[in-house]
Each structure stands twice: as structure tokens, then as C-alpha cells.
Amino acid sequence: MSPEFGLPRFDTISFLSDYGLGDEFVGVVKSVVRAISPQTFVLDVTHDIAPHDVRAGALALARSAQYLNPGVVLGVVDPGAATDRRNIAIDVGDGASVLVGPDNGLFASAVALVGGATAAVELTNTDYHLSVPGAPRPLDAGRDIYAPVAAHLCNGVPLDDLGEAVDPGLLVPGVLPVSDRIDDTLTAEVLWVDRFGNVQLNVGEEDLVGLSDHLRIEFGEGGRSVARVRSFDSIGPGAIGLLVDSYGLMALAVQRGSAAAELGLGAGHEVRLVPAEAGTTTPVELSKRDRAGN
């Protein structure tokens, strides 16, 4: 492989995957990129997405999208590898960035947050893939298709050269939960637990308009009182706070501790927010099975 000569289009690839760092996968993808486009910087968004967890990858990209440097976004969370699902490149922002990866909903929320797709192609032109001797099809789409395509895009290869155009409206949508409010009861879902144990809900501040600042969060057979606060240090000892997190969504937190561990909550758990006086005061004790999210 040798670099193409011409006018580079992008100088940054933002790379997200479920590869982890214990194996060679991330290093190999970066090496493939460098062999084709040595001037391009590969920025690691994260490689700690749980294996095959497309929803978690989509949420991470959605949280990151507006902060990523313009360029190529390379996403590999691909439980459907070697199936008939499509390999795609999506142009967003009238050419400001291109998202490269599987058509499995991984990019849907990020695309929506940046204003929608301008164009999309299925990556059918094998001239821009790695050649794997003796293999009837690419063995690893991240290494053999997405990495070389991302590098060629940085070198200035037009999107249309990479394959057949597809209708952006027909790409696989993301499946993210929507909160539901009936009177004073707001039913929500845990989207994410960060490394500090803060529990992000699919709830915006606007969803709480008209509700008391003193609420109760209910899940399973019991619940806990929570108070709306403006900062982590405003949460009293032993209390559960509800505050706007750095992404503009409501999160449950405790002061210098893990709300997830305190409450036994994880991604995908359903919770209800109700006025404090509407609930009982029975504390909840989750079983080990529930704490594991099973």
C-alpha cells in the first residue's frame, strides 16, 4: 500500500469501538490508516464499549458528536459482521464530516444531533478495501473496509467513488427510549452509568417542569427520596441528588460516591420520578441478580 497523492480532505479520524485494548485490534486499525494516510491523526474516542452493545456505542457517539473535530468518524460496534448488513459512509454537515461503519443504528443518534445526513453510500467499491488473499469476503470489516475507507477519505477520495449511493432516510434507525410523563409520574430509563457511578436518565430538565424539587425515585419494589440540586457538592451526606449533567440530561448522583452502586441501577433499568409525598418510604434492596442488570 502506498499513500495517494493529491489534496488531503481531512486530517483527523475519530475512532470508537468495542475492541478494548487487551488485543491488537485497535493498533492494527491505526496501522492500516497510517499506511494509506500517514498525515492523518487518529483520535481515540473510546474502545471500552461493551462487546456488541450497539446502543451503548450509539449513545457514546451522540454524547460526543458536537465536540468531535471535523473529519472522519470511524465506528466499529458490529455484532452483525459477515452478515448481509451494509457497510456505509454517511456525509453530514454538507461535507464537514463523514461517518464510516456498519449500518446497524450505531450512527443514527449522532447524525440526528448534527442536523441529519447530506448523503450516504454503501461501501461496495473494493478498490478502497484491503485485499485479503484467499478470503471470499473481508474477515474484519473494521480492519479491511472501514479503516482503509476512512484513510482514503482523508486523502481526498470523493464519497461517490466508495460505492453505490443509498437513501439516507433508509439507513437503520437507532432505538433509544423516550421518557413518558402522565400527570406527576415521569417514567424514565437509565441510559448510561459513567465511571464515577453517576446515573444518566433519558430525561431533560424541561421534562420536570411543574414537578416538585423534592422527588422520589421508584424502581423495583421500593425507592429513595431525591432532591434536585445544581452541583455535586450540594448533595448532602447520604442523600441522592438529581442534577443536570455535562450533556444536558438529568442524572442521579451522590456526593463523592457512586449513585449506581447505592441504588443498584444500571443501563436499561426503568425508574419512575414522582413527588416525594406520593410514594412510600420503604428502602429498596435489590438482589445480586438485579444488581447485575439481569
Short mmCIF file of C-alpha atoms in Angstrom, two decimals, residues 3 7 32 34 42 52 72 77 87 103 110 131 135 141 145 154 185 188 195 218-219 239 250 267 284:
data_model
loop_
_atom_site.label_atom_id
_atom_site.label_comp_id
_atom_site.label_asym_id
_atom_site.label_seq_id
_atom_site.Cartn_x
_atom_site.Cartn_y
_atom_site.Cartn_z
CA PRO A 3 -0.37 6.84 0.13
CA LEU A 7 -5.12 17.31 -1.78
CA VAL A 32 -3.79 0.39 8.32
CA ARG A 34 -1.24 5.24 8.70
CA VAL A 42 -6.35 9.09 14.76
CA HIS A 52 -21.65 -5.96 20.66
CA VAL A 72 -13.98 11.13 9.63
CA VAL A 77 -19.52 -1.91 17.14
CA ASN A 87 -21.13 -1.13 5.32
CA ASP A 103 -25.44 0.24 9.04
CA ALA A 110 -25.22 11.26 16.23
CA SER A 131 -7.07 -7.28 -0.12
CA ALA A 135 -10.72 -14.77 1.66
CA ALA A 141 -14.75 -5.04 8.48
CA ILE A 145 -13.10 -1.97 4.99
CA CYS A 154 -8.82 11.76 4.44
CA THR A 185 -45.37 10.50 37.29
CA ALA A 188 -37.75 7.02 32.51
CA ARG A 195 -17.10 5.67 35.62
CA GLU A 218 -39.04 4.38 42.43
CA PHE A 219 -37.78 1.14 40.91
CA ALA A 239 -28.60 11.82 50.05
CA MET A 250 -30.76 14.63 34.31
CA ALA A 267 -28.19 0.90 31.92
CA VAL A 284 -35.15 -0.87 48.24
#
